[in-house]
XYZ file of C-alpha atoms in Angstrom:
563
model
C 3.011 -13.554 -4.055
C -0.658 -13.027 -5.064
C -1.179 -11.307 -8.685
C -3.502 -8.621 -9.031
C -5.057 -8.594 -12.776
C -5.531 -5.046 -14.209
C -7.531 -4.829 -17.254
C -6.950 -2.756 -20.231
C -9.649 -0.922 -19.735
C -9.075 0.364 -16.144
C -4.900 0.678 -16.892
C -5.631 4.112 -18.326
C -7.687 5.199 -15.017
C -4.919 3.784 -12.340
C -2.234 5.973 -14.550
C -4.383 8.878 -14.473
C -4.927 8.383 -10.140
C -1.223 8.348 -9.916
C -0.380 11.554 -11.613
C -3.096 12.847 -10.049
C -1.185 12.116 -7.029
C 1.992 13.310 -7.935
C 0.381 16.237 -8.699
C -1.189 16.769 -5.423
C 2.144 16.075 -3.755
C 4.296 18.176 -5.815
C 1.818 20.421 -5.275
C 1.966 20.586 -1.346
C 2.553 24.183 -0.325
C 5.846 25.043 1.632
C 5.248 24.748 5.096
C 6.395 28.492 5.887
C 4.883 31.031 3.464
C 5.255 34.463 5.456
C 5.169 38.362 5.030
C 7.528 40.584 6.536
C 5.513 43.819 8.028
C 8.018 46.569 8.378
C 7.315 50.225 8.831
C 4.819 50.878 11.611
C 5.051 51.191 15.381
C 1.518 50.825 16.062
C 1.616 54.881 17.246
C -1.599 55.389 15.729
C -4.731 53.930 14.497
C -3.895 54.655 11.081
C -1.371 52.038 11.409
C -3.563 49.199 12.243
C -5.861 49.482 9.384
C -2.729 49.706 6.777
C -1.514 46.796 8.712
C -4.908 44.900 8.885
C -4.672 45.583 5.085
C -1.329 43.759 4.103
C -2.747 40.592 6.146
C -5.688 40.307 4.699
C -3.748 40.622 1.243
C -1.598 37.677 2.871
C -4.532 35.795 3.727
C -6.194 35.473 0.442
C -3.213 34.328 -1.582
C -2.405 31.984 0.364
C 0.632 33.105 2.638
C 0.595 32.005 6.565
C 2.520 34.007 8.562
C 3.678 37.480 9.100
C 6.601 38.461 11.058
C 5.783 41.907 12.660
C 8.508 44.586 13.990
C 6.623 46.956 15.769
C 9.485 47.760 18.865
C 8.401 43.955 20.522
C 11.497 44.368 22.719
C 10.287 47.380 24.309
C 7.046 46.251 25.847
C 7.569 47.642 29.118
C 7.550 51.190 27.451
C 4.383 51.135 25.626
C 1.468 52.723 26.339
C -2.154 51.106 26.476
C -3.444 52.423 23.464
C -0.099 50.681 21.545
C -1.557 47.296 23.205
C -5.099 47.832 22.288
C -3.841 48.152 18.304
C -1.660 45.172 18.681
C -4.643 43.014 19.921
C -6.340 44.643 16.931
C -3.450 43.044 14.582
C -3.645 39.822 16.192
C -7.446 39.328 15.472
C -6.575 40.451 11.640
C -3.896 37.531 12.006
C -6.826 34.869 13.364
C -9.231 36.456 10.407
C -6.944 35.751 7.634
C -5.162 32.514 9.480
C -1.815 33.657 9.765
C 0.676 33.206 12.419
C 1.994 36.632 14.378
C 5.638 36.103 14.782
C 7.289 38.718 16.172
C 11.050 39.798 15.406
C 12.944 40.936 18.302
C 16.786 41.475 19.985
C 18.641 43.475 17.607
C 22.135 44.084 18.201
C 23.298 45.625 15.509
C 20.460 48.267 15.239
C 19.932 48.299 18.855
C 17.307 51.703 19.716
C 15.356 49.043 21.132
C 18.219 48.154 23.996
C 19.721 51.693 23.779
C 15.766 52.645 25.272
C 16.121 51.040 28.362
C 19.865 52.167 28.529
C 21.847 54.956 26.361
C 25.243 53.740 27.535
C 24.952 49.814 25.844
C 26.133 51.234 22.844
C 29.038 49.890 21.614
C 31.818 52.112 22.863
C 35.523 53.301 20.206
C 38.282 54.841 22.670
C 39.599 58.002 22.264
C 43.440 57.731 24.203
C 45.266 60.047 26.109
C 44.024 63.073 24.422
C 45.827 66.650 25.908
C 43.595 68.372 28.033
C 44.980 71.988 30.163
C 43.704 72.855 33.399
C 41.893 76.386 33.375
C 40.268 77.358 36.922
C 37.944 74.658 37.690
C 37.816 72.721 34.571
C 40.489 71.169 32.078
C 39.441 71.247 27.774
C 41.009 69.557 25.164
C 44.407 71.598 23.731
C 45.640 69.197 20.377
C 48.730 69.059 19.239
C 49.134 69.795 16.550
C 45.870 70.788 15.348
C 44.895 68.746 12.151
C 45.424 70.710 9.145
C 42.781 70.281 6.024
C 43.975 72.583 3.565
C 42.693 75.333 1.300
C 39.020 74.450 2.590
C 37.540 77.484 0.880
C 38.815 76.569 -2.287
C 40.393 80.022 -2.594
C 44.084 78.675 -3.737
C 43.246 78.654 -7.223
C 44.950 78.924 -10.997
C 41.921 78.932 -12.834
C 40.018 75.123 -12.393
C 43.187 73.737 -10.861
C 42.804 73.989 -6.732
C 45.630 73.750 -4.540
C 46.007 71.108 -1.520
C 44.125 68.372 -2.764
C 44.898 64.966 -3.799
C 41.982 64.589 -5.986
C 39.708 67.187 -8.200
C 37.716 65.169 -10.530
C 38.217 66.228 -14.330
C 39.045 69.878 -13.520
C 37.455 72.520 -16.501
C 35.259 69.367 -17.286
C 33.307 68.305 -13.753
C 34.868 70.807 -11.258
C 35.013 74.481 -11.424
C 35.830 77.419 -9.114
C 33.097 79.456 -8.560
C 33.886 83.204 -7.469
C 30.046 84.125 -7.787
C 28.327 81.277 -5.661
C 29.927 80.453 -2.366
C 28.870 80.208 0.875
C 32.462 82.096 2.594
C 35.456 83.511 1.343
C 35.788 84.230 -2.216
C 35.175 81.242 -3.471
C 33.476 77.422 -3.807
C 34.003 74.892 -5.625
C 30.683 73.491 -8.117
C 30.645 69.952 -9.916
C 28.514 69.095 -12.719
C 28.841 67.587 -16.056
C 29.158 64.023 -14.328
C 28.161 61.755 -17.141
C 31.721 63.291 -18.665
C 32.957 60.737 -16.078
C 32.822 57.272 -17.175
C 31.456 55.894 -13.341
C 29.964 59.193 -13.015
C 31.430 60.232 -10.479
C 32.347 64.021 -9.135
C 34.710 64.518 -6.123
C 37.812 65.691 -3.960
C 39.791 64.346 -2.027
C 42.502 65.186 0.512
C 44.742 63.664 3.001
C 44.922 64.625 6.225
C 47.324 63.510 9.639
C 45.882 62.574 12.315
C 46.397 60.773 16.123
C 45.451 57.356 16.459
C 42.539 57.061 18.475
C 41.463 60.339 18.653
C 37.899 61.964 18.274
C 37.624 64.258 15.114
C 34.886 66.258 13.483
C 35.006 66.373 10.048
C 32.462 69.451 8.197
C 31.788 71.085 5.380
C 28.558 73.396 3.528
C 27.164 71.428 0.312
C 24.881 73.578 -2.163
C 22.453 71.147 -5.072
C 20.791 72.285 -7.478
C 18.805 69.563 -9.825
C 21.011 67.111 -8.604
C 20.243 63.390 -9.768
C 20.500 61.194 -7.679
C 20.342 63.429 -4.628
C 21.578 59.972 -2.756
C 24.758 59.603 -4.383
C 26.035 62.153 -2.843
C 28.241 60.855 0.063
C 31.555 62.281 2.456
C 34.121 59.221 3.298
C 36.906 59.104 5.839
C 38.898 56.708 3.598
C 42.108 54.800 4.902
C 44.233 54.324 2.219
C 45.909 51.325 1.373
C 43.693 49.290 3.856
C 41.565 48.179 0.877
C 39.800 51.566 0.984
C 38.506 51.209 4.814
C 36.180 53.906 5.772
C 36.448 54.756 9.236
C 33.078 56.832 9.632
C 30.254 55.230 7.346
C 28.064 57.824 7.646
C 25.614 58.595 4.803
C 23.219 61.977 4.482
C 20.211 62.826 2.512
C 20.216 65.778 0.801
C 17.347 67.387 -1.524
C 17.680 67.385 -5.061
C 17.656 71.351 -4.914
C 18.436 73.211 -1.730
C 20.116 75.952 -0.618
C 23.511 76.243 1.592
C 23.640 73.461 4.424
C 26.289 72.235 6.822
C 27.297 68.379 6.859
C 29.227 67.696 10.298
C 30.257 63.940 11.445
C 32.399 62.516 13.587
C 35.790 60.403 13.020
C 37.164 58.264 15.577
C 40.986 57.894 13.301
C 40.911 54.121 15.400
C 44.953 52.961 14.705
C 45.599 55.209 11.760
C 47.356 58.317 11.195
C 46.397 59.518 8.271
C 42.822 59.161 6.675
C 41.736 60.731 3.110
C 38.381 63.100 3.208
C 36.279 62.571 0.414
C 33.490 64.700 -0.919
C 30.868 64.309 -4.101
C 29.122 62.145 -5.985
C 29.712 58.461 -7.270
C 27.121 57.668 -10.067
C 25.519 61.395 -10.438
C 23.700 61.825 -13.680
C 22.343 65.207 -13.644
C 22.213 68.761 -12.057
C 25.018 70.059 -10.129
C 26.467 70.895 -6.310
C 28.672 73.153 -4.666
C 31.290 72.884 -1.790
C 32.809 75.282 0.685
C 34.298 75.278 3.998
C 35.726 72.074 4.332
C 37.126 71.422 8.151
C 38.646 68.954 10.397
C 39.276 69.530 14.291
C 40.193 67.393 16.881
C 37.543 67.862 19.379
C 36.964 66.723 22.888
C 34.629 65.092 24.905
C 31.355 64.287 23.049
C 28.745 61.429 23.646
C 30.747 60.066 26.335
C 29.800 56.318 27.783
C 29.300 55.132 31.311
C 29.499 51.425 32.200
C 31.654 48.726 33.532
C 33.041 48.472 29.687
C 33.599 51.913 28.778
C 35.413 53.686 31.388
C 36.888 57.240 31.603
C 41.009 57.566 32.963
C 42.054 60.824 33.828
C 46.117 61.156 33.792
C 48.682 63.088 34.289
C 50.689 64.277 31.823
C 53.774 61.781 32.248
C 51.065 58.927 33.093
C 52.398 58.521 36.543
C 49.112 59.325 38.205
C 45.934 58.171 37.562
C 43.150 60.298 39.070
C 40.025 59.375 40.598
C 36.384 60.486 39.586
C 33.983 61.426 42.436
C 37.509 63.082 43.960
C 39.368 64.783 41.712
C 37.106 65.445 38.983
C 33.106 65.308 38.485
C 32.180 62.500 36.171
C 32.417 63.227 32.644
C 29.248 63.689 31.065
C 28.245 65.103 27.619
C 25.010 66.888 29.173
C 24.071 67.846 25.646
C 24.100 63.905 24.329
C 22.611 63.539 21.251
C 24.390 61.423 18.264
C 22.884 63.441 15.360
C 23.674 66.499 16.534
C 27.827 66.760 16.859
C 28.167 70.360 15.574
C 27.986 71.808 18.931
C 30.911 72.334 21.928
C 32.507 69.076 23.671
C 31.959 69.108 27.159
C 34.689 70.087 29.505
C 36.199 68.178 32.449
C 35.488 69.715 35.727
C 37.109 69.461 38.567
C 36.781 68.935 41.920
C 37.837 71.249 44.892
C 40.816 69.705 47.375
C 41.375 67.074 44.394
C 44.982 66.391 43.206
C 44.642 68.294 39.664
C 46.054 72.087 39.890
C 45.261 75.079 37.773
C 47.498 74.892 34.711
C 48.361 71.592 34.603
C 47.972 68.873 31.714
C 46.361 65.964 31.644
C 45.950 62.735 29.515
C 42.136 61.949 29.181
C 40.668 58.992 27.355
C 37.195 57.804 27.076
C 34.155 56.189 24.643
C 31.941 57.313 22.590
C 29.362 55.785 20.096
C 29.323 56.165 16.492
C 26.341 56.345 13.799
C 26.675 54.241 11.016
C 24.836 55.024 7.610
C 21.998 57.720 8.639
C 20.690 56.160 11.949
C 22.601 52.360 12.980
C 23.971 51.926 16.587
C 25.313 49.301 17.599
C 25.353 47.714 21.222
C 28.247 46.171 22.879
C 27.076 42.385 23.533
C 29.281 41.652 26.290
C 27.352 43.638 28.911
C 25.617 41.647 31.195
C 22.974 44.330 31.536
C 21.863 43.787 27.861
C 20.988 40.017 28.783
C 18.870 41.732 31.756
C 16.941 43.409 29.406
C 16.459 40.560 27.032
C 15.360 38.868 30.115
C 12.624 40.643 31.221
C 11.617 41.621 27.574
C 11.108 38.346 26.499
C 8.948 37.476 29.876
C 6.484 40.549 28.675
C 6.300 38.810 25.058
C 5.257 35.885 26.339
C 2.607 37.374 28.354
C 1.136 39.655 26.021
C 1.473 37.357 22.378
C 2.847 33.505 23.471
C 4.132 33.229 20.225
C 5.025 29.799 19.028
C 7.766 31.352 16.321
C 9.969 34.356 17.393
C 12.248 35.761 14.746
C 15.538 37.457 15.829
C 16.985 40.692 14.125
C 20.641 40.180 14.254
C 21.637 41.073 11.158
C 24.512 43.820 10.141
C 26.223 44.126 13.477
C 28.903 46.668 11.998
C 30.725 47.415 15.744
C 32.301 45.230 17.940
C 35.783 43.925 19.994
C 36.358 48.048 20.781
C 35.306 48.557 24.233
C 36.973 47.156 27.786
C 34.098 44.756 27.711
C 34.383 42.943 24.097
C 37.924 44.013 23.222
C 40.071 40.789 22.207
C 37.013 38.596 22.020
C 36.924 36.541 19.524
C 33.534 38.216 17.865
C 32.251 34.603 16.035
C 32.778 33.289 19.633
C 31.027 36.320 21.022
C 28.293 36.606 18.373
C 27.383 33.224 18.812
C 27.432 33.267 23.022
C 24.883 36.356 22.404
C 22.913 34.564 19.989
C 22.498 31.168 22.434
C 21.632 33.302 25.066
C 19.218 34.982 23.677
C 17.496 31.736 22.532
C 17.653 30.507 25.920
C 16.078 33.470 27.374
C 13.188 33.022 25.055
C 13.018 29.570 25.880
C 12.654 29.859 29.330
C 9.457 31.659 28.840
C 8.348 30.086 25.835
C 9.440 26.801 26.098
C 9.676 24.771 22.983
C 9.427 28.551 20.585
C 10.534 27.960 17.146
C 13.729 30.717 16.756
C 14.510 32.035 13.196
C 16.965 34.774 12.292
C 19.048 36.992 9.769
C 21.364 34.746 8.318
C 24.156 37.466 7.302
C 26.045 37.280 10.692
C 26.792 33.959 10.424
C 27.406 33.348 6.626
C 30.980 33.542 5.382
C 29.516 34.220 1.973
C 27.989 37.554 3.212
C 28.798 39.324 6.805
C 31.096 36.471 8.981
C 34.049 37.554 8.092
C 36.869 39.978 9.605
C 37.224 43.620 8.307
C 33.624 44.257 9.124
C 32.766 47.927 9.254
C 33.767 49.214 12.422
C 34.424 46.081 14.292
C 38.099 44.971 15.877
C 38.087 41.096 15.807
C 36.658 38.542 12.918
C 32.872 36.740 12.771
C 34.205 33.888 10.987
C 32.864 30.296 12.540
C 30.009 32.757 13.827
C 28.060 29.766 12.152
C 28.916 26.793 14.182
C 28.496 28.794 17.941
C 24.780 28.724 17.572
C 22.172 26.015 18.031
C 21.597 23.654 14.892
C 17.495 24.730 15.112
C 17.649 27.942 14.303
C 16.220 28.781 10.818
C 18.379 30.948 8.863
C 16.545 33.319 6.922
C 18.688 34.143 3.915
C 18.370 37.074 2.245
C 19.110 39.195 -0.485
C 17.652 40.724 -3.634
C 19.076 37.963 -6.096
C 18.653 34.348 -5.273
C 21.457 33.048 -3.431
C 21.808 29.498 -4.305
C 25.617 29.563 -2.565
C 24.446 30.822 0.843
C 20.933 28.415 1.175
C 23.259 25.528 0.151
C 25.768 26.185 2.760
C 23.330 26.083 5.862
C 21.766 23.161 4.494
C 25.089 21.293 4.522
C 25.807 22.716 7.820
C 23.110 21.196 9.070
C 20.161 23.990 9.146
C 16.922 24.786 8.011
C 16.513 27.575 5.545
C 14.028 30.517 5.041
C 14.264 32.242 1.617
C 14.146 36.654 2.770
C 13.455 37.700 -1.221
C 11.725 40.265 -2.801
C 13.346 43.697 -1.716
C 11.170 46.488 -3.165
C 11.739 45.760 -6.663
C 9.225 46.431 -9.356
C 8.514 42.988 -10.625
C 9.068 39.016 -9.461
C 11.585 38.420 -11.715
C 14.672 37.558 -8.971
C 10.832 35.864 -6.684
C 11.422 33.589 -9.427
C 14.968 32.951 -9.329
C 14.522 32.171 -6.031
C 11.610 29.632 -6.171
C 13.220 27.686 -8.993
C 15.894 26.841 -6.226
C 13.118 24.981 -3.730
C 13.478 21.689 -5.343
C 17.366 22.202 -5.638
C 17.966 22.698 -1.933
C 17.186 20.894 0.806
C 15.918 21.889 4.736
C 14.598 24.953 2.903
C 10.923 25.772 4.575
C 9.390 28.603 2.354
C 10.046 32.140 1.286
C 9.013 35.365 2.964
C 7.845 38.435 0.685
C 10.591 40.975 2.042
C 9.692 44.448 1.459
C 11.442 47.730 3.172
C 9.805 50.254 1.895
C 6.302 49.684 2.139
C 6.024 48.004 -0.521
C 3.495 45.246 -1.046
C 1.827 45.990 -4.298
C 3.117 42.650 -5.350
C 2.305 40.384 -2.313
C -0.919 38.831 -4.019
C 0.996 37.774 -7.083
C 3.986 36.595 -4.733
C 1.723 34.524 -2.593
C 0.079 33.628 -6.311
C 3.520 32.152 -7.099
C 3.962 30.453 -4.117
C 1.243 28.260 -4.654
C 2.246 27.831 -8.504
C 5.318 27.145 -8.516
C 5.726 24.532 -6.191
């Protein structure tokens, strides 16, 4: 072996070029340093010079990609002025050299699908429900009609109010109020709520229902300085089922504002009895009012058409099953519209020489969607016809952008396993069958595309699990149905250290989703000091929901820093 001789002098100097190049290599950037750009359609010019703004932002701290959701998966419904701004955003992209990756293919927020075809939504039965025959068409009759008492809060002895099975802190929080009500003699008003140790304000009461039946549950709400207007919420508990809520439905209401009526629907699923809840949890200030409370068993509303969600039209006894197109029209809700349910449930008509006589009763069932939260529909991924539409979507997205990355948004798919077409699946099976798919579609088009996506669906630490929302059936092993490429973008305000570690040891490459419109880069932080602790992870992406990117340069700052 030949020696080389180092002299004293120029030790010092070869010490100094190798931490210089440690340096540069712990310095290397990540390889995936994006922005997620949420909140604009491209509608209007407006848009494209906010937009043009964030990038360039991006561009000059150092960040190299931004993953865009500007309705991608609707291509073939946009109008030429929406693809003259989104050339517009590309150029911004090739000014401030970043990579446009679109996101695309949500399920479980699925207008994009549900605008090529109202009836993918995923579908919750209502069976057998009692319908009489008047003359030429047959309406819902229940039996027995649902009974929510003392709705008026009129059954009184001073604060204490009859019927209910909770009245938070009576002479404290709640109060009857003979002098502001919206009917009757009386409402109830809650205030006070930091007297409550959660802060909460609320009533409950039980009422019997039919399993799988179609409900609307209502009531008039009054604020006045109420803080936080948000907290205000009404549940559809099941109790002793871990406190399942059977309609997550969530409203906005302003802070002050006079008398207004709250209607949703309940679908009671395989329960008979289901707790209404009204009020606040975590109020700090002002106060609120409530009158009228209601629930009815209702009829037709929303009703779905397609190979999975089919309508049956019985006798009474079940012995005859009718047929549409001969005994009866097709039953359709002509006044569709999910966030409007306070109106009449359409009536089944009937068809002249058909089997089904004046004054007899029938057994209907049918589906019908449900909004989650203030605006989430879900579609049913077992429909062939959603793959159609994926299909030719992904053909115009080639077309128009070629992207090299695609991002997928199937995150928080809260329905599933309740229509003919999903029901039994196994829903990790199922989720993972949609998610191949859809990675095959894009491949076909864009052969060798790089495919990222939500991680929550198919993390046992956060959304694969059973008990999910709305859905019949269980997401666990979601994880090991889908190809080993993907890169799971994990995500979450904190830094989750648990969830990056377990896709790395099953095998796949990690994106870090952080950020989420808070007012500093404290949890940012948190997050980078994982990147040396986890392996396959590729970068972060500044995740902001709200419009939020006063912080991008100093996130992109930190990207560089702290690596």
């Amino acid at each position: 072996m030949k020696l080389i001789r180092v002299s004293l002098k120029t030790l010092p100097l070869i010490v100094g070029l190798f931490a210089m190049g440690a340096r540069l290599s712990a310095a290397q950037p990540y390889p995936d340093r994006f922005v997620w750009v949420f909140g604009w359609s491209l509608g209007r010019d407006q848009d494209v010079t906010e937009i043009s703004r964030v990038l360039q932002t991006a561009g000059e701290h150092g960040l190299n990609g931004a993953v865009v959701s500007f309705g991608l998966d609707t291509l073939c419904k946009k109008t030429p002025a929406f693809f003259q701004r989104l050339e517009q955003v590309q150029q911004a992209c090739v000014s401030n050299r970043l990579e446009l990756i679109p996101s695309v293919f949500s399920v479980g927020y699925a207008s994009a699908a549900l605008a090529h075809d109202e009836n993918l939504a995923e579908g919750l039965p209502v069976e057998d429900a009692p319908f009489l025959v008047k003359g030429s068409e047959a309406r819902l009759v229940p039996d027995p009609a649902p009974i929510l008492v003392n709705g008026g809060f009129e059954d009184s002895a001073g604060n204490q109010v009859a019927g209910y099975t909770l009245v938070e802190q009576p002479g404290t929080i709640s109060f009857v109020d003979t002098q502001v009500k919206h009917g009757g003699k009386a409402s109830l008003r809650l205030e006070n709520f930091t007297a409550n140790r959660w802060g909460h304000g609320r009533v409950a009461q039980r009422v019997n229902l039919h399993p799988h039946r179609l409900y609307r549950l209502s009531l008039w709400v009054k604020t006045q300085g109420l803080e936080p207007a948000g907290a205000f919420k009404v549940l559809a508990l099941v109790e002793g089922q871990g406190g399942r809520e059977i309609a997550p439905r969530s409203f906005t209401l302003p802070a002050t504002g006079d008398w207004r009526k709250i209607s949703m629907l309940v679908n009671s699923l395989d329960y008979d009895q289901v707790s209404v809840y009204a009020g606040v949890w975590g109020g700090k200030a002002g106060k609120f009012w409530l009158d009228d409370l209601a629930v009815e068993e209702i009829g037709p509303m929303n009703v779905l058409h397609r190979p999975g969600t089919p309508v049956m039209v019985k006798s009474e006894d079940g012995s005859l099953t009718y047929a549409e197109g001969q005994d009866y029209a097709p039953l359709v809700d002509p006044a569709y519209d999910l966030y409007r349910v306070d109106r009449e449930a359409a009536p089944l008509k009937l068809l002249a020489g058909g089997r089904i006589q004046d004054g007899q009763k029938l057994k209907v069932s049918w589906y019908h969607p449900m909004l989650i939260h203030d605006g989430q529909i879900t579609c049913c991924m077992a429909e062939p016809a959603l793959y159609e539409i994926f299909d030719h979507e992904a053909k115009l997205l080639a077309e128009h952008l070629h992207p090299r990355r695609v991002f997928l948004n199937m995150d928080e798919i809260r329905m599933g396993g309740t229509c003919r077409a999903c029901q039994g699946r196994n829903l990790g099976e199922l989720l993972g069958e949609c998610i191949t798919r859809e990675v095959q579609i894009l491949r076909q088009y864009l052969p060798g595309v790089e495919v990222y996506i939500w991680s929550d669906m198919l993390d046992p630490q956060h959304n694969a699990h059973g008990n999910y929302f709305l859905t019949k059936g269980d997401f666990t092993g979601s994880w090991q149905q889908v190809p080993k490429d993907l890169v799971m973008a994990v995500w979450g305000s904190e830094p989750q250290a648990k969830n990056l570690r377990f896709f790395a040891d099953a095998g796949f490459r990690t994106l870090g989703a952080c950020y989420y419109d808070a007012d500093d880069l404290a949890a940012v932080k948190g997050w980078l000091q994982l990147g040396p602790q986890v392996p396959k992870l590729r970068g972060f992406m500044y995740t902001p929901w709200l419009k939020k990117y006063s912080l991008l340069p100093a996130f992109g700052d930190l990207l560089r820093e702290g690596h």
